[in-house]
Coordinates of C-alpha atoms in Angstrom, one line a residue:
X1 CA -42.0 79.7 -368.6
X2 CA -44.7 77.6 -370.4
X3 CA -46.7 76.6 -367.1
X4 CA -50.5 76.3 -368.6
X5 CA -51.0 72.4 -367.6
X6 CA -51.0 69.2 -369.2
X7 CA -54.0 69.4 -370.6
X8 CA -55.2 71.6 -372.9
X9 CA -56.5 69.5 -375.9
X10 CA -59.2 67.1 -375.4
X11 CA -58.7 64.0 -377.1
X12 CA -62.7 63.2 -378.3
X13 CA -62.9 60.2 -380.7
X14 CA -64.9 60.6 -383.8
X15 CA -67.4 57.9 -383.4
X16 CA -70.4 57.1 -386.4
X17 CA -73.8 58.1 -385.2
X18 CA -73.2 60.4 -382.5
X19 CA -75.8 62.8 -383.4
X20 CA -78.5 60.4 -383.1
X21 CA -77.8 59.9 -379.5
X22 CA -80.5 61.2 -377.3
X23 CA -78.5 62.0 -374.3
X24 CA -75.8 63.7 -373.2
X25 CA -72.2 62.7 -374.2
X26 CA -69.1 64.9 -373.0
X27 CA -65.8 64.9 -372.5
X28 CA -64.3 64.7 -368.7
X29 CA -62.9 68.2 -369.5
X30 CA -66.4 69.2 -369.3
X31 CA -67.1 67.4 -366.7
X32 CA -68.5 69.8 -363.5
X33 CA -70.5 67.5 -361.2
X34 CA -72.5 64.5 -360.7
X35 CA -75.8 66.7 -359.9
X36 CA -78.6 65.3 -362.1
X37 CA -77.3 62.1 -362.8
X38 CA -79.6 60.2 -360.3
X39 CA -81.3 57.0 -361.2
X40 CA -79.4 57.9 -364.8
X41 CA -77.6 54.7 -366.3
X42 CA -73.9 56.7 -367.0
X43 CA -71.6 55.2 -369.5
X44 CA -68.2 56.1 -368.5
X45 CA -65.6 55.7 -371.3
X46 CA -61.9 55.1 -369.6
X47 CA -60.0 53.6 -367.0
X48 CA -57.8 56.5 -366.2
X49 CA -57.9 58.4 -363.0
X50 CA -60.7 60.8 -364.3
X51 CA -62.7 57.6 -365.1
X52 CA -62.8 56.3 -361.9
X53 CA -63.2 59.3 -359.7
X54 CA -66.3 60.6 -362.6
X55 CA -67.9 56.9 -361.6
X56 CA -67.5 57.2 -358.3
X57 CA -69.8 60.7 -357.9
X58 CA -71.7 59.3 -360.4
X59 CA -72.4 56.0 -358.3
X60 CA -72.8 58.1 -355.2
X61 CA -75.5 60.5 -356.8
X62 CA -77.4 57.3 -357.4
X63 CA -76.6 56.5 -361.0
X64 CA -76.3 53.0 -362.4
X65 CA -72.9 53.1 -363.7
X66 CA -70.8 51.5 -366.2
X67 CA -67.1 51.7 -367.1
X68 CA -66.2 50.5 -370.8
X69 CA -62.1 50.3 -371.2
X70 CA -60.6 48.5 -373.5
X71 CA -57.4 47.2 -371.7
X72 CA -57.4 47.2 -368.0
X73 CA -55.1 49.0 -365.6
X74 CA -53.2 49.1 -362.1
X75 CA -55.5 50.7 -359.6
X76 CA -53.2 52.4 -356.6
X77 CA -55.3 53.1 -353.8
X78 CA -54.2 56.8 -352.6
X79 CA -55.0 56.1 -349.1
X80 CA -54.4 53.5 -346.3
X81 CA -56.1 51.8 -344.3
X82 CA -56.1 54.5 -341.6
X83 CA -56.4 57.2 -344.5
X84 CA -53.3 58.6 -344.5
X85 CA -52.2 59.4 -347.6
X86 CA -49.9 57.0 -349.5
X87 CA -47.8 59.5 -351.6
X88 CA -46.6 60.7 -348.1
X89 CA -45.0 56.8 -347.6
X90 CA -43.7 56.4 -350.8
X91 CA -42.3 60.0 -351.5
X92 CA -39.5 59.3 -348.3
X93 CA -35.9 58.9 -348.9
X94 CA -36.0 55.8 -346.8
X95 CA -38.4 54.4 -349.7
X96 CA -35.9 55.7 -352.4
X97 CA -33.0 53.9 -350.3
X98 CA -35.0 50.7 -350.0
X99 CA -33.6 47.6 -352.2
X100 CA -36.1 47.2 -355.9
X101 CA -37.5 44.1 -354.1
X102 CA -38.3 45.1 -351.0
X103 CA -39.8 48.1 -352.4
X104 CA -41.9 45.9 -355.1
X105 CA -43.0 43.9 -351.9
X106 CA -44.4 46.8 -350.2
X107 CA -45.7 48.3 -353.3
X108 CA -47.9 45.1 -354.5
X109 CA -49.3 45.0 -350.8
X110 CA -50.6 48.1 -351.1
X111 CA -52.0 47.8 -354.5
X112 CA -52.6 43.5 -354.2
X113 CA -55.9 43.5 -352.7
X114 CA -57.9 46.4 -354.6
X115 CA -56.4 44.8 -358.1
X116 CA -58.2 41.5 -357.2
X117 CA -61.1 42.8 -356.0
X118 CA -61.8 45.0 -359.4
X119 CA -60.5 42.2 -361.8
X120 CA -63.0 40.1 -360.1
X121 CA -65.7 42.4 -360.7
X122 CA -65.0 42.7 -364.5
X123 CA -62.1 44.6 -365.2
X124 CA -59.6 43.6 -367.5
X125 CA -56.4 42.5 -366.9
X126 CA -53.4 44.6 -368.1
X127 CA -52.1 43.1 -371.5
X128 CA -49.2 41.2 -370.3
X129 CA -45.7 42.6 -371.5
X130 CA -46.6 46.1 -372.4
X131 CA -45.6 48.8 -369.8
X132 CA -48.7 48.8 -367.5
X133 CA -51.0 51.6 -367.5
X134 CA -51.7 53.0 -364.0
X135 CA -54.8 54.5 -362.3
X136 CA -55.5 56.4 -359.0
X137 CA -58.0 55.2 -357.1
X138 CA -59.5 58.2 -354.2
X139 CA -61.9 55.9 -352.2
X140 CA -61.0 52.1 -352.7
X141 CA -63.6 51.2 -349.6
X142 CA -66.5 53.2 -351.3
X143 CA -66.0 52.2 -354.5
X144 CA -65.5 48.6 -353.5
X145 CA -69.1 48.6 -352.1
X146 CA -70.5 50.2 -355.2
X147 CA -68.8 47.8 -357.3
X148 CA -70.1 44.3 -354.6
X149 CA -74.1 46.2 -354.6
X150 CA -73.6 46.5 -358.5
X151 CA -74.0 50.6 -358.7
X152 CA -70.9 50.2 -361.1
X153 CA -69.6 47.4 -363.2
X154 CA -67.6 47.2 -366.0
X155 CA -67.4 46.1 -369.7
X156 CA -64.8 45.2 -371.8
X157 CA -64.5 46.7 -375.0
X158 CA -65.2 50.3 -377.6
X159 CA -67.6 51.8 -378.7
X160 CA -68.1 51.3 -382.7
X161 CA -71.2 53.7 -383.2
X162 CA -74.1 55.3 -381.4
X163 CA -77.8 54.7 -381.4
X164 CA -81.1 56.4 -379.9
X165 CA -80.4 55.0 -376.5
X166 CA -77.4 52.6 -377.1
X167 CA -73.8 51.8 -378.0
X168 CA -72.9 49.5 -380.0
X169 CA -69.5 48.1 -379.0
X170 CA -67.2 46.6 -381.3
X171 CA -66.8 43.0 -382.4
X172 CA -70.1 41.0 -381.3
X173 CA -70.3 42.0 -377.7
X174 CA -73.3 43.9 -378.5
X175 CA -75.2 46.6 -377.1
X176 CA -75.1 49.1 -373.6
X177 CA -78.2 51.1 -372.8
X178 CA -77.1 54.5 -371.5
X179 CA -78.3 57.9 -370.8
X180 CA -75.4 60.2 -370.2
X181 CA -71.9 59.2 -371.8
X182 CA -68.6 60.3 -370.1
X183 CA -65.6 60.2 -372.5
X184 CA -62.9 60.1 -370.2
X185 CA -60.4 59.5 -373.5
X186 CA -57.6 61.8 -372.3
X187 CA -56.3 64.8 -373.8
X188 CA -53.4 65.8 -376.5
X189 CA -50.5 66.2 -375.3
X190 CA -50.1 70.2 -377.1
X191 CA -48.5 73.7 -376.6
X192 CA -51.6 75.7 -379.0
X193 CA -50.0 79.0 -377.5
X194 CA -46.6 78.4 -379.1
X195 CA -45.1 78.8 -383.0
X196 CA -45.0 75.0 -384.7
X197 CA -41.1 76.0 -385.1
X198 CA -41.0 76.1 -381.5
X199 CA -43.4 73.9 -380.6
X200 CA -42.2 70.9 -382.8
X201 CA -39.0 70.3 -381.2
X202 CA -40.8 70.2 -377.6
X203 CA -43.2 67.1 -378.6
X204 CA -41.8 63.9 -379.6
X205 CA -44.7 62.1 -381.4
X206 CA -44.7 58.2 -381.6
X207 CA -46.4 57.5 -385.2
X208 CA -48.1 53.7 -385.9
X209 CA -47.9 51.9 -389.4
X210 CA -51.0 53.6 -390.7
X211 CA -49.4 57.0 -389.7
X212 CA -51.8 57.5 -387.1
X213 CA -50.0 59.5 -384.5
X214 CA -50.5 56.9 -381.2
X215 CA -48.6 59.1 -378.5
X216 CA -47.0 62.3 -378.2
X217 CA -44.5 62.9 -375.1
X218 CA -42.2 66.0 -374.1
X219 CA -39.6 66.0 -375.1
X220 CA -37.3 68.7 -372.7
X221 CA -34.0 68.3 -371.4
X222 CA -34.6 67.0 -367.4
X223 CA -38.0 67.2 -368.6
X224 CA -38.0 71.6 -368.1
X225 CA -35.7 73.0 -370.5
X226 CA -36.6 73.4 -374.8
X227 CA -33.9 71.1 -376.3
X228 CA -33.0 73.7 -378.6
X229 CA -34.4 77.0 -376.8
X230 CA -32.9 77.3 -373.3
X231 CA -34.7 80.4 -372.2
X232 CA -37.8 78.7 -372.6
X233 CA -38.8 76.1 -369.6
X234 CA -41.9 73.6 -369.1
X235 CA -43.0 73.4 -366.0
X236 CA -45.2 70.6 -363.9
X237 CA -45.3 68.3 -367.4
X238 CA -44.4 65.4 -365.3
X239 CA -46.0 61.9 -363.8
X240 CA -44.7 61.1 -360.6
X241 CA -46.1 59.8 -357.2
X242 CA -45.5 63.4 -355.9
X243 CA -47.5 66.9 -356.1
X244 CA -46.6 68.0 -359.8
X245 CA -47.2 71.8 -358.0
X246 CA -44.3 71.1 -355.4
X247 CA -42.2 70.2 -359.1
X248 CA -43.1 73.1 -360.9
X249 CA -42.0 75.1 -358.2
X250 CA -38.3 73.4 -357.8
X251 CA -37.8 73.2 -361.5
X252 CA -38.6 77.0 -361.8
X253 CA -35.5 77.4 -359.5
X254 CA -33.6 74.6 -361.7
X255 CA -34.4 77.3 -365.0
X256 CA -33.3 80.2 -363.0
X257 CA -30.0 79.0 -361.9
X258 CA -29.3 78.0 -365.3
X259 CA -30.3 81.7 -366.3
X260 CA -28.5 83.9 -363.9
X261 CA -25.6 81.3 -364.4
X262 CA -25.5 80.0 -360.8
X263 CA -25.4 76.1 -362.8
X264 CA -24.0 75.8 -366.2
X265 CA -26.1 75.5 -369.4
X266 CA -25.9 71.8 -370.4
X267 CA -23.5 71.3 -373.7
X268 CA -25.5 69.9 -376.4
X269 CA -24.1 66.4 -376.0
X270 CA -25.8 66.1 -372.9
X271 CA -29.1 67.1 -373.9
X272 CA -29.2 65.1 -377.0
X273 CA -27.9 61.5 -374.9
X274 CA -30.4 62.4 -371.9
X275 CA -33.1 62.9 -374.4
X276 CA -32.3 59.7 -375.7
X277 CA -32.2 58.0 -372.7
X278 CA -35.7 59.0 -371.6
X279 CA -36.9 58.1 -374.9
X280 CA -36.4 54.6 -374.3
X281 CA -38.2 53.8 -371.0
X282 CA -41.1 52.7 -372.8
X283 CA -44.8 54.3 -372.0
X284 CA -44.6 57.1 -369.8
X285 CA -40.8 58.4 -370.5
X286 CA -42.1 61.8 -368.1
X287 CA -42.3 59.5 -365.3
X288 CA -39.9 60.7 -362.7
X289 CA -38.9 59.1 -359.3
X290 CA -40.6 62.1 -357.1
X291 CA -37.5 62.1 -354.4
X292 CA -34.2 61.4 -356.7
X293 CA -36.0 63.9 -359.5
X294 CA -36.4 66.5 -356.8
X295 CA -33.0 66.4 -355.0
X296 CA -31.5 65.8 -358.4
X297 CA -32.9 69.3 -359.1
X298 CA -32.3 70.8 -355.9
X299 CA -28.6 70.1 -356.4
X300 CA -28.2 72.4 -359.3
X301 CA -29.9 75.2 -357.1
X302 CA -27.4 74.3 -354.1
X303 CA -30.8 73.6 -352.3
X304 CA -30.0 69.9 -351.4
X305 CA -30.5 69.2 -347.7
X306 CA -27.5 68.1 -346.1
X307 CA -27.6 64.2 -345.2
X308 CA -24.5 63.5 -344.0
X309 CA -23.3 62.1 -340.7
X310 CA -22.8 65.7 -339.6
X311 CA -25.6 66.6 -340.1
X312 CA -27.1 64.3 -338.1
X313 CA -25.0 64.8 -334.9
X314 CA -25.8 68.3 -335.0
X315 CA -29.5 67.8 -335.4
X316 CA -31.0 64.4 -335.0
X317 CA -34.3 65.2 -335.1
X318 CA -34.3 67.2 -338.5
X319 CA -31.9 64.4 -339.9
X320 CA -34.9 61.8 -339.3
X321 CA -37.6 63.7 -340.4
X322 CA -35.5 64.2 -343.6
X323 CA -35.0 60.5 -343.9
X324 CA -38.2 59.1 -342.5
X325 CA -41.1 62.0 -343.0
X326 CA -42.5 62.9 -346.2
X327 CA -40.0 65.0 -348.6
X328 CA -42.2 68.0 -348.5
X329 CA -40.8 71.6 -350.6
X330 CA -39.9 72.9 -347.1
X331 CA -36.6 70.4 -347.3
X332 CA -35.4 72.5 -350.3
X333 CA -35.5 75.8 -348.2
X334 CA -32.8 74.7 -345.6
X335 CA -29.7 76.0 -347.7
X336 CA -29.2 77.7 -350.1
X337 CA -30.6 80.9 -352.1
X338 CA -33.6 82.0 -351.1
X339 CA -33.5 79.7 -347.6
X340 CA -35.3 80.3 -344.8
X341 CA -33.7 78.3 -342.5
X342 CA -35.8 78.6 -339.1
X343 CA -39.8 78.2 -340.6
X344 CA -37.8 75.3 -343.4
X345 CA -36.8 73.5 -340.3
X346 CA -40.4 73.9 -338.4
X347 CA -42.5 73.0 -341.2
X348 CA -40.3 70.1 -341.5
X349 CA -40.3 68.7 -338.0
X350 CA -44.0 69.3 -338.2
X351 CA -44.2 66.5 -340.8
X352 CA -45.4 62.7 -339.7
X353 CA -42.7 60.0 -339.8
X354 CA -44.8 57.3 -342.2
X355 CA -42.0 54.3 -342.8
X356 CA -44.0 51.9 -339.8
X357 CA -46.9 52.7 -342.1
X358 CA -45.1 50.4 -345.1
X359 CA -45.3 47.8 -342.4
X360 CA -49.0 48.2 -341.8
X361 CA -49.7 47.3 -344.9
X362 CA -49.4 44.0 -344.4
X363 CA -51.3 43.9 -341.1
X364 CA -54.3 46.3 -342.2
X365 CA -54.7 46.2 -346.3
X366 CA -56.5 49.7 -347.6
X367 CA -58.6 47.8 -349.6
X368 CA -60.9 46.3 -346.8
X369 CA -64.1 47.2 -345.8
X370 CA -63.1 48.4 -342.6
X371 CA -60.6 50.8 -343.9
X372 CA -60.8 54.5 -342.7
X373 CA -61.9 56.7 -345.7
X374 CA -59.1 59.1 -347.4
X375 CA -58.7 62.5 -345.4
X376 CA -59.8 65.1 -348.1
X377 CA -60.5 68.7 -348.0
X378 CA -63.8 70.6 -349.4
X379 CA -65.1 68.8 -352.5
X380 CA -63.3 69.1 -355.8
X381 CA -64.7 68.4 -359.4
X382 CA -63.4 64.7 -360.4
X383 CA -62.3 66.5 -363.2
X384 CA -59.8 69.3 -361.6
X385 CA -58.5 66.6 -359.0

């Protein structure tokens, strides 16, 4: 298994002058906390999720901050009004049964009013007919009032070289003062560890007309399995709305079953036209639906929970929470190797039923000011979140 992260090439931009920069500049990898960036004007360099929550402890150590991004992205509040998590609505199989539309309604509710509130404040629109980048946003309400009392703002644009105490951003829109730089720029998309003759036929890399390379993307059959290697398997490289931990672990029991021959090896046909097929959905082809991915998955392992009308007369209550609650890993030990049928079934029934929440987003948006703030656990570097 090749299970070492996303992550482990920083992608740092080779910018003129950077040595005669007085302060600080990093990359987000380096990134541990926000201590000693009080009263600090903070350049932040990104719009991705490491961007925001980097600005947001920034901001609340008492920083001025400033994000610069070149092209402006979706921001998904991961919360609700009440706090609740949103990945617990939206990873249901009553979302995943929901008509496009209706789903599209629900979804631009949740995201409608946050959007408006940070394009007003500066931030770009997404270029119109490219595939739309996407950010997560951890505290909409805070960062809202940091962004109305002016603690962070942002700027349009690059950086085109460094000075003692400024940027100078490309084309003529001039100078930022700044004392600590945080190049949230993203990382290469890599396996270091590996031989190139293994390692080349794992990354697809997208090269522009100057033979720059622009994007790299994995390129695995069902996004696990080495197109040309089978024993070797990738797990968690995947963007979805779901735990990419909780993945890892079900694809690890996809690669098995293929091993020990419980599923079939794929002919090569099959892994050359789903390859294909991925290849063409534009930006992020490793973005997977988290609930059809999952069972998809779980039905090679004869781990698929059963959904039928059965089913449900037998056990009404676990039926629901199936359909309604949050498709948790506990769903994928009712059956199957390895089950555990009695503690699947508790921590199941344990789990809230969240579709009335779709419909309270229309009554109480996350984005106001009078929102709950997001239930969270012990602090976490923005950087390891």
């Amino acid at each position: 298994f090749v299970a070492a992260g996303q992550f482990p090439l920083p992608m740092v931009p080779d910018i003129p002058g950077r040595d005669n920069f007085r302060g600080r500049v990093l990359h987000s990898s380096a990134y541990r906390s926000s201590k000693g960036l009080a009263g600090k004007q903070v350049l932040v360099v990104g719009i991705g999720n490491s961007a925001l929550d980097i600005a947001l402890e920034a901001a609340v150590e008492g920083a001025q901050v400033t994000i610069l991004c070149r092209s402006g992205a979706l921001i998904i509040p991961v919360a609700d009004y009440f706090g609740h998590p949103v990945d617990q609505m939206l990873n249901t199989r009553i979302w995943q049964a929901m008509p496009p539309k209706l789903r599209g309604l629900i979804f631009w509710q949740l995201i409608k009013g946050t959007n408006e509130r940070f394009t007003s404040y500066g931030l770009p629109k997404p270029e119109a007919g490219k595939a739309m980048r996407t950010s997560n946003l951890k505290d909409s309400v805070q960062f809202g009032r940091f962004l109305q009392a002016g603690k962070i703002s942002f700027v349009e644009g690059s950086i085109k070289s460094f000075e003692e105490s400024t940027v100078v951003l490309t084309g003529s829109k001039g100078r930022l003062q700044a004392d600590e730089i945080i190049l949230c720029t993203g990382y290469r998309k890599r396996f270091p560890y590996l031989e190139p003759t293994i390692e080349d036929p794992l990354i697809r890399r997208e090269i522009d007309k100057e033979e720059r390379e622009v994007a790299c993307h994995l390129n695995a059959y069902k996004l696990i399995m080495h197109p040309k290697e089978p024993t070797l398997c990738v797990l968690g490289w995947v963007l979805s709305y779901g735990n990419e931990s909780c993945v890892g672990e079900l694809q690890a029991r996809w690669a098995i079953s293929h091993w020990i021959g419980r599923a079939p090896l794929p002919p090569k046909e099959a892994i050359e036209r789903e390859l294909q097929t991925r290849l063409r959905r534009g930006r992020y082809p490793e973005f997977v639906p988290y609930v059809s991915y999952m069972d998809e998955l779980a039905e090679a392992c004869q781990a698929l929970p059963d959904l039928s009308w059965a089913a449900f007369f037998r056990n009404p209550i676990l039926f629901w929470k199936l359909f309604l609650g949050p498709t948790v890993p506990a769903q994928y030990r009712l059956k199957g190797p390895h089950a555990n049928v009695e503690e699947a079934a508790k921590m199941v029934r344990s789990a809230p039923v969240v579709a009335h929440r779709m419909a309270g987003l229309f009554i109480a948006p996350p984005h106001s000011f009078s929102a709950t703030a997001p239930r969270r656990g012990p602090g976490v570097p923005a950087s390891r979140l």
